[in-house]
mmCIF file of C-alpha atoms and ligand atoms in Angstrom:
data_model
loop_
_atom_site.group_PDB
_atom_site.id
_atom_site.type_symbol
_atom_site.label_atom_id
_atom_site.label_comp_id
_atom_site.label_asym_id
_atom_site.label_seq_id
_atom_site.Cartn_x
_atom_site.Cartn_y
_atom_site.Cartn_z
ATOM 1 C CA UNK A 80 0.247 3.812 -30.243
ATOM 2 C CA UNK A 81 -0.905 6.701 -28.128
ATOM 3 C CA UNK A 82 -3.010 7.358 -25.066
ATOM 4 C CA UNK A 83 -6.222 7.639 -27.067
ATOM 5 C CA UNK A 84 -5.523 4.391 -28.977
ATOM 6 C CA UNK A 85 -5.033 2.555 -25.702
ATOM 7 C CA UNK A 86 -8.178 4.080 -24.187
ATOM 8 C CA UNK A 87 -10.133 2.995 -27.253
ATOM 9 C CA UNK A 88 -8.796 -0.556 -26.982
ATOM 10 C CA UNK A 89 -9.491 -0.603 -23.232
ATOM 11 C CA UNK A 90 -13.121 0.418 -23.778
ATOM 12 C CA UNK A 91 -13.541 -2.116 -26.595
ATOM 13 C CA UNK A 92 -12.160 -4.864 -24.346
ATOM 14 C CA UNK A 93 -14.529 -3.889 -21.517
ATOM 15 C CA UNK A 94 -17.454 -4.198 -23.912
ATOM 16 C CA UNK A 95 -16.233 -7.412 -25.544
ATOM 17 C CA UNK A 96 -15.760 -9.175 -22.218
ATOM 18 C CA UNK A 97 -18.889 -8.003 -20.424
ATOM 19 C CA UNK A 98 -17.042 -5.673 -18.092
ATOM 20 C CA UNK A 99 -18.847 -2.588 -16.794
ATOM 21 C CA UNK A 100 -17.808 0.624 -18.560
ATOM 22 C CA UNK A 101 -15.146 2.378 -16.487
ATOM 23 C CA UNK A 102 -14.367 -0.709 -14.401
ATOM 24 C CA UNK A 103 -10.791 -0.925 -15.715
ATOM 25 C CA UNK A 104 -8.330 1.767 -14.631
ATOM 26 C CA UNK A 105 -5.506 2.643 -17.006
ATOM 27 C CA UNK A 106 -2.223 3.253 -15.192
ATOM 28 C CA UNK A 107 0.139 5.067 -17.550
ATOM 29 C CA UNK A 108 3.572 3.752 -16.568
ATOM 30 C CA UNK A 109 5.889 6.734 -16.891
ATOM 31 C CA UNK A 110 9.114 5.300 -15.430
ATOM 32 C CA UNK A 111 12.288 6.331 -17.251
ATOM 33 C CA UNK A 112 10.309 8.357 -19.804
ATOM 34 C CA UNK A 113 11.405 11.843 -20.829
ATOM 35 C CA UNK A 114 9.427 14.521 -18.994
ATOM 36 C CA UNK A 115 8.034 16.019 -22.201
ATOM 37 C CA UNK A 116 6.251 12.740 -22.995
ATOM 38 C CA UNK A 117 4.778 12.625 -19.490
ATOM 39 C CA UNK A 118 3.634 16.227 -19.763
ATOM 40 C CA UNK A 119 2.015 15.486 -23.131
ATOM 41 C CA UNK A 120 -0.068 12.690 -21.595
ATOM 42 C CA UNK A 121 -1.020 14.973 -18.681
ATOM 43 C CA UNK A 122 -1.985 17.671 -21.173
ATOM 44 C CA UNK A 123 -4.320 15.161 -22.843
ATOM 45 C CA UNK A 124 -6.101 14.918 -19.503
ATOM 46 C CA UNK A 125 -4.801 11.628 -18.134
ATOM 47 C CA UNK A 126 -4.468 11.603 -14.330
ATOM 48 C CA UNK A 127 -3.317 8.112 -13.258
ATOM 49 C CA UNK A 128 0.347 7.146 -13.508
ATOM 50 C CA UNK A 129 2.668 4.361 -12.394
ATOM 51 C CA UNK A 130 6.297 4.564 -11.309
ATOM 52 C CA UNK A 131 8.898 1.929 -10.405
ATOM 53 C CA UNK A 132 11.478 3.929 -8.490
ATOM 54 C CA UNK A 133 10.876 6.051 -5.392
ATOM 55 C CA UNK A 134 13.760 8.406 -6.164
ATOM 56 C CA UNK A 135 12.653 9.047 -9.729
ATOM 57 C CA UNK A 136 9.057 9.638 -8.671
ATOM 58 C CA UNK A 137 10.153 12.017 -5.910
ATOM 59 C CA UNK A 138 12.009 14.109 -8.453
ATOM 60 C CA UNK A 139 9.052 14.397 -10.799
ATOM 61 C CA UNK A 140 5.586 14.182 -9.254
ATOM 62 C CA UNK A 141 5.526 16.840 -6.525
ATOM 63 C CA UNK A 142 6.142 19.503 -9.210
ATOM 64 C CA UNK A 143 3.727 17.910 -11.684
ATOM 65 C CA UNK A 144 1.012 17.747 -9.009
ATOM 66 C CA UNK A 145 1.464 21.449 -8.359
ATOM 67 C CA UNK A 146 1.313 22.214 -12.054
ATOM 68 C CA UNK A 147 -1.517 19.905 -13.153
ATOM 69 C CA UNK A 148 -3.624 19.589 -9.996
ATOM 70 C CA UNK A 149 -5.120 16.443 -8.515
ATOM 71 C CA UNK A 150 -3.754 13.218 -9.966
ATOM 72 C CA UNK A 151 -2.843 9.749 -8.723
ATOM 73 C CA UNK A 152 0.535 8.031 -8.810
ATOM 74 C CA UNK A 153 0.877 4.325 -8.051
ATOM 75 C CA UNK A 154 4.090 2.554 -7.039
ATOM 76 C CA UNK A 155 4.389 -0.606 -9.146
ATOM 77 C CA UNK A 156 8.076 -1.501 -8.664
ATOM 78 C CA UNK A 157 9.868 -3.354 -5.862
ATOM 79 C CA UNK A 158 9.913 -1.305 -2.662
ATOM 80 C CA UNK A 159 12.843 -1.319 -0.260
ATOM 81 C CA UNK A 160 11.804 -1.197 3.370
ATOM 82 C CA UNK A 161 14.006 1.849 3.993
ATOM 83 C CA UNK A 162 12.090 3.766 1.298
ATOM 84 C CA UNK A 163 8.656 2.811 2.639
ATOM 85 C CA UNK A 164 8.088 6.077 4.487
ATOM 86 C CA UNK A 165 8.924 8.187 1.460
ATOM 87 C CA UNK A 166 6.740 5.927 -0.690
ATOM 88 C CA UNK A 167 3.768 6.349 1.641
ATOM 89 C CA UNK A 168 4.032 10.113 1.324
ATOM 90 C CA UNK A 169 4.414 10.068 -2.474
ATOM 91 C CA UNK A 170 2.016 7.405 -3.724
ATOM 92 C CA UNK A 171 -1.738 6.877 -3.702
ATOM 93 C CA UNK A 172 -1.335 3.116 -4.027
ATOM 94 C CA UNK A 173 1.443 0.535 -3.717
ATOM 95 C CA UNK A 174 1.141 -2.569 -5.924
ATOM 96 C CA UNK A 175 4.269 -4.330 -4.682
ATOM 97 C CA UNK A 176 3.621 -5.519 -1.131
ATOM 98 C CA UNK A 177 5.648 -8.706 -1.410
ATOM 99 C CA UNK A 178 7.009 -9.754 2.002
ATOM 100 C CA UNK A 179 6.132 -9.772 5.701
ATOM 101 C CA UNK A 180 8.883 -7.298 6.689
ATOM 102 C CA UNK A 181 7.501 -4.698 4.258
ATOM 103 C CA UNK A 182 3.923 -5.303 5.435
ATOM 104 C CA UNK A 183 4.997 -4.792 9.030
ATOM 105 C CA UNK A 184 6.864 -1.593 8.153
ATOM 106 C CA UNK A 185 3.865 -0.205 6.249
ATOM 107 C CA UNK A 186 1.568 -1.092 9.150
ATOM 108 C CA UNK A 187 3.805 0.753 11.622
ATOM 109 C CA UNK A 188 3.974 3.803 9.367
ATOM 110 C CA UNK A 189 0.219 3.758 8.747
ATOM 111 C CA UNK A 190 -0.359 3.707 12.474
ATOM 112 C CA UNK A 191 1.715 6.815 13.112
ATOM 113 C CA UNK A 192 0.542 8.627 9.983
ATOM 114 C CA UNK A 193 -3.128 7.803 10.436
ATOM 115 C CA UNK A 194 -3.525 6.916 6.753
ATOM 116 C CA UNK A 195 -2.208 4.441 4.223
ATOM 117 C CA UNK A 196 -2.180 4.186 0.431
ATOM 118 C CA UNK A 197 -4.301 1.440 -1.146
ATOM 119 C CA UNK A 198 -2.233 -1.738 -1.159
ATOM 120 C CA UNK A 199 -1.941 -4.646 -3.584
ATOM 121 C CA UNK A 200 -0.088 -7.841 -2.733
ATOM 122 C CA UNK A 201 2.269 -8.917 -5.505
ATOM 123 C CA UNK A 202 2.037 -12.640 -6.225
ATOM 124 C CA UNK A 203 4.855 -14.516 -7.962
ATOM 125 C CA UNK A 204 2.440 -16.626 -10.013
ATOM 126 C CA UNK A 205 5.256 -18.050 -12.142
ATOM 127 C CA UNK A 206 7.226 -19.034 -9.018
ATOM 128 C CA UNK A 207 10.325 -17.479 -10.603
ATOM 129 C CA UNK A 208 13.281 -17.421 -8.183
ATOM 130 C CA UNK A 209 14.539 -14.011 -9.382
ATOM 131 C CA UNK A 210 11.128 -12.344 -9.228
ATOM 132 C CA UNK A 211 9.547 -10.547 -6.285
ATOM 133 C CA UNK A 212 6.203 -11.589 -4.923
ATOM 134 C CA UNK A 213 4.537 -13.888 -2.446
ATOM 135 C CA UNK A 214 4.444 -17.488 -3.640
ATOM 136 C CA UNK A 215 0.908 -18.716 -4.361
ATOM 137 C CA UNK A 216 1.091 -21.299 -1.563
ATOM 138 C CA UNK A 217 1.982 -18.588 0.977
ATOM 139 C CA UNK A 218 -0.634 -16.068 -0.097
ATOM 140 C CA UNK A 219 -3.601 -16.904 2.139
ATOM 141 C CA UNK A 220 -1.594 -16.909 5.395
ATOM 142 C CA UNK A 221 0.167 -13.700 4.304
ATOM 143 C CA UNK A 222 -3.168 -11.983 3.682
ATOM 144 C CA UNK A 223 -4.329 -13.089 7.138
ATOM 145 C CA UNK A 224 -1.210 -11.477 8.619
ATOM 146 C CA UNK A 225 -1.893 -8.269 6.684
ATOM 147 C CA UNK A 226 -5.482 -8.191 7.882
ATOM 148 C CA UNK A 227 -4.359 -8.697 11.455
ATOM 149 C CA UNK A 228 -2.198 -5.575 11.017
ATOM 150 C CA UNK A 229 -5.236 -3.661 9.626
ATOM 151 C CA UNK A 230 -3.484 -2.996 6.319
ATOM 152 C CA UNK A 231 -5.856 -1.775 3.582
ATOM 153 C CA UNK A 232 -5.237 -4.576 1.077
ATOM 154 C CA UNK A 233 -7.505 -3.932 -1.904
ATOM 155 C CA UNK A 234 -6.224 -6.493 -4.377
ATOM 156 C CA UNK A 235 -3.506 -8.620 -5.959
ATOM 157 C CA UNK A 236 -0.880 -7.879 -8.595
ATOM 158 C CA UNK A 237 1.192 -10.126 -10.863
ATOM 159 C CA UNK A 238 3.826 -9.929 -13.593
ATOM 160 C CA UNK A 239 3.634 -13.175 -15.592
ATOM 161 C CA UNK A 240 6.904 -14.797 -16.736
ATOM 162 C CA UNK A 241 8.301 -13.364 -19.946
ATOM 163 C CA UNK A 242 7.757 -15.385 -23.062
ATOM 164 C CA UNK A 243 4.964 -17.539 -21.645
ATOM 165 C CA UNK A 244 1.229 -17.294 -22.217
ATOM 166 C CA UNK A 245 0.083 -14.823 -19.528
ATOM 167 C CA UNK A 246 -3.544 -15.970 -19.526
ATOM 168 C CA UNK A 247 -3.147 -18.864 -17.036
ATOM 169 C CA UNK A 248 -1.413 -16.405 -14.691
ATOM 170 C CA UNK A 249 -4.246 -13.885 -14.992
ATOM 171 C CA UNK A 250 -6.781 -16.637 -14.368
ATOM 172 C CA UNK A 251 -4.885 -17.904 -11.336
ATOM 173 C CA UNK A 252 -4.562 -14.397 -9.860
ATOM 174 C CA UNK A 253 -8.289 -13.757 -10.349
ATOM 175 C CA UNK A 254 -9.075 -17.027 -8.559
ATOM 176 C CA UNK A 255 -6.808 -16.175 -5.635
ATOM 177 C CA UNK A 256 -8.400 -12.728 -5.311
ATOM 178 C CA UNK A 257 -11.944 -14.098 -5.451
ATOM 179 C CA UNK A 258 -11.252 -16.752 -2.833
ATOM 180 C CA UNK A 259 -9.868 -14.059 -0.510
ATOM 181 C CA UNK A 260 -12.683 -11.574 -1.089
ATOM 182 C CA UNK A 261 -10.445 -9.029 -2.834
ATOM 183 C CA UNK A 262 -11.857 -6.997 -5.711
ATOM 184 C CA UNK A 263 -8.689 -5.349 -7.107
ATOM 185 C CA UNK A 264 -6.672 -7.065 -9.845
ATOM 186 C CA UNK A 265 -3.557 -5.273 -11.104
ATOM 187 C CA UNK A 266 -2.536 -7.213 -14.196
ATOM 188 C CA UNK A 267 -1.871 -6.645 -17.888
ATOM 189 C CA UNK A 268 0.822 -4.568 -19.595
ATOM 190 C CA UNK A 269 1.367 -3.165 -23.105
ATOM 191 C CA UNK A 270 1.477 -6.550 -24.798
ATOM 192 C CA UNK A 271 -1.345 -8.339 -23.001
ATOM 193 C CA UNK A 272 -3.765 -5.911 -21.356
ATOM 194 C CA UNK A 273 -6.777 -7.027 -23.365
ATOM 195 C CA UNK A 274 -6.358 -10.618 -22.125
ATOM 196 C CA UNK A 275 -6.023 -9.255 -18.601
ATOM 197 C CA UNK A 276 -9.282 -7.309 -18.989
ATOM 198 C CA UNK A 277 -10.960 -10.496 -20.224
ATOM 199 C CA UNK A 278 -9.835 -12.207 -17.007
ATOM 200 C CA UNK A 279 -11.039 -9.434 -14.698
ATOM 201 C CA UNK A 280 -8.237 -6.845 -14.424
ATOM 202 C CA UNK A 281 -9.287 -3.670 -12.594
ATOM 203 C CA UNK A 282 -5.926 -1.916 -13.079
ATOM 204 C CA UNK A 283 -3.821 -2.353 -16.207
ATOM 205 C CA UNK A 284 -0.246 -1.045 -16.213
ATOM 206 C CA UNK A 285 0.678 0.214 -19.668
ATOM 207 C CA UNK A 286 3.971 1.943 -20.385
ATOM 208 C CA UNK A 287 5.613 1.629 -23.774
ATOM 209 C CA UNK A 288 2.344 1.389 -25.739
ATOM 210 C CA UNK A 289 1.442 4.884 -24.481
ATOM 211 C CA UNK A 290 4.808 6.629 -24.214
ATOM 212 C CA UNK A 291 6.934 4.781 -26.740
ATOM 213 C CA UNK A 292 9.940 2.575 -26.048
ATOM 214 C CA UNK A 293 11.889 3.314 -22.881
ATOM 215 C CA UNK A 294 15.509 4.217 -23.495
ATOM 216 C CA UNK A 295 17.776 1.640 -21.836
ATOM 217 C CA UNK A 296 18.415 2.572 -18.194
HETATM 218 C C1 PLP B 547 7.479 -1.265 -16.665
HETATM 219 C C2 PLP B 547 6.322 -1.968 -16.062
HETATM 220 C C3 PLP B 547 5.076 -1.995 -16.713
HETATM 221 C C4 PLP B 547 4.828 -1.413 -18.082
HETATM 222 O O1 PLP B 547 5.418 -2.214 -19.046
HETATM 223 P P1 PLP B 547 5.123 -1.981 -20.616
HETATM 224 O O2 PLP B 547 5.465 -3.292 -21.213
HETATM 225 O O3 PLP B 547 5.988 -0.878 -21.043
HETATM 226 O O4 PLP B 547 3.684 -1.672 -20.756
HETATM 227 C C5 PLP B 547 4.023 -2.625 -16.053
HETATM 228 N N1 PLP B 547 4.179 -3.191 -14.839
HETATM 229 C C6 PLP B 547 5.357 -3.180 -14.189
HETATM 230 C C7 PLP B 547 5.456 -3.811 -12.851
HETATM 231 C C8 PLP B 547 6.469 -2.575 -14.786
HETATM 232 O O5 PLP B 547 7.635 -2.594 -14.132
#
């Protein structure tokens, strides 16, 4: 697989499922990838990336932004509250708003900074105890809290349980977004992004299918 293969499949899935051309954004997930692979994808013209770790992103993207010009980097991994300030300065969007204490911290920072990245609320659709995310039953009150803090919530994000059919999770996330008037849907990874596009994904997060396997951390 390569960037152009994935773009071709993305476009085909948009067409096949009646999605407007260009309505699905491809986030190239570059966490833990060697820098030469990331540079190669930048050299091909791609400008939207995803990272899981604040420290790793801080060591990479300021220099790459200087070298390659305007680009967007989205935080897709769990965010510690004590890294929230650094994350707000580094990222154009945060897909992992997953608890009230983090929402409050982001709201305070946004107030003093006068700006805020686009935010997605991560939903633990599989209700897995070890996984981050707001439980489905808690989502609507949590979104109300976020709105009361004036946070720019633009959508929802999920990571379906491994080894299970992801489609019911995509469908559930799309329903929760629609009922809350949110248009962003961050869902779908290397193995299932076409199903996610069929169910309304606006942001797919694809790592290994673009960059190759990640070496073990
Ligand atoms: C690593 C990661 C991805 C990309 O996974 P691939 O299977 O390599 O496409 C997507 N989303 C999140 C939240 C991730 O942590």
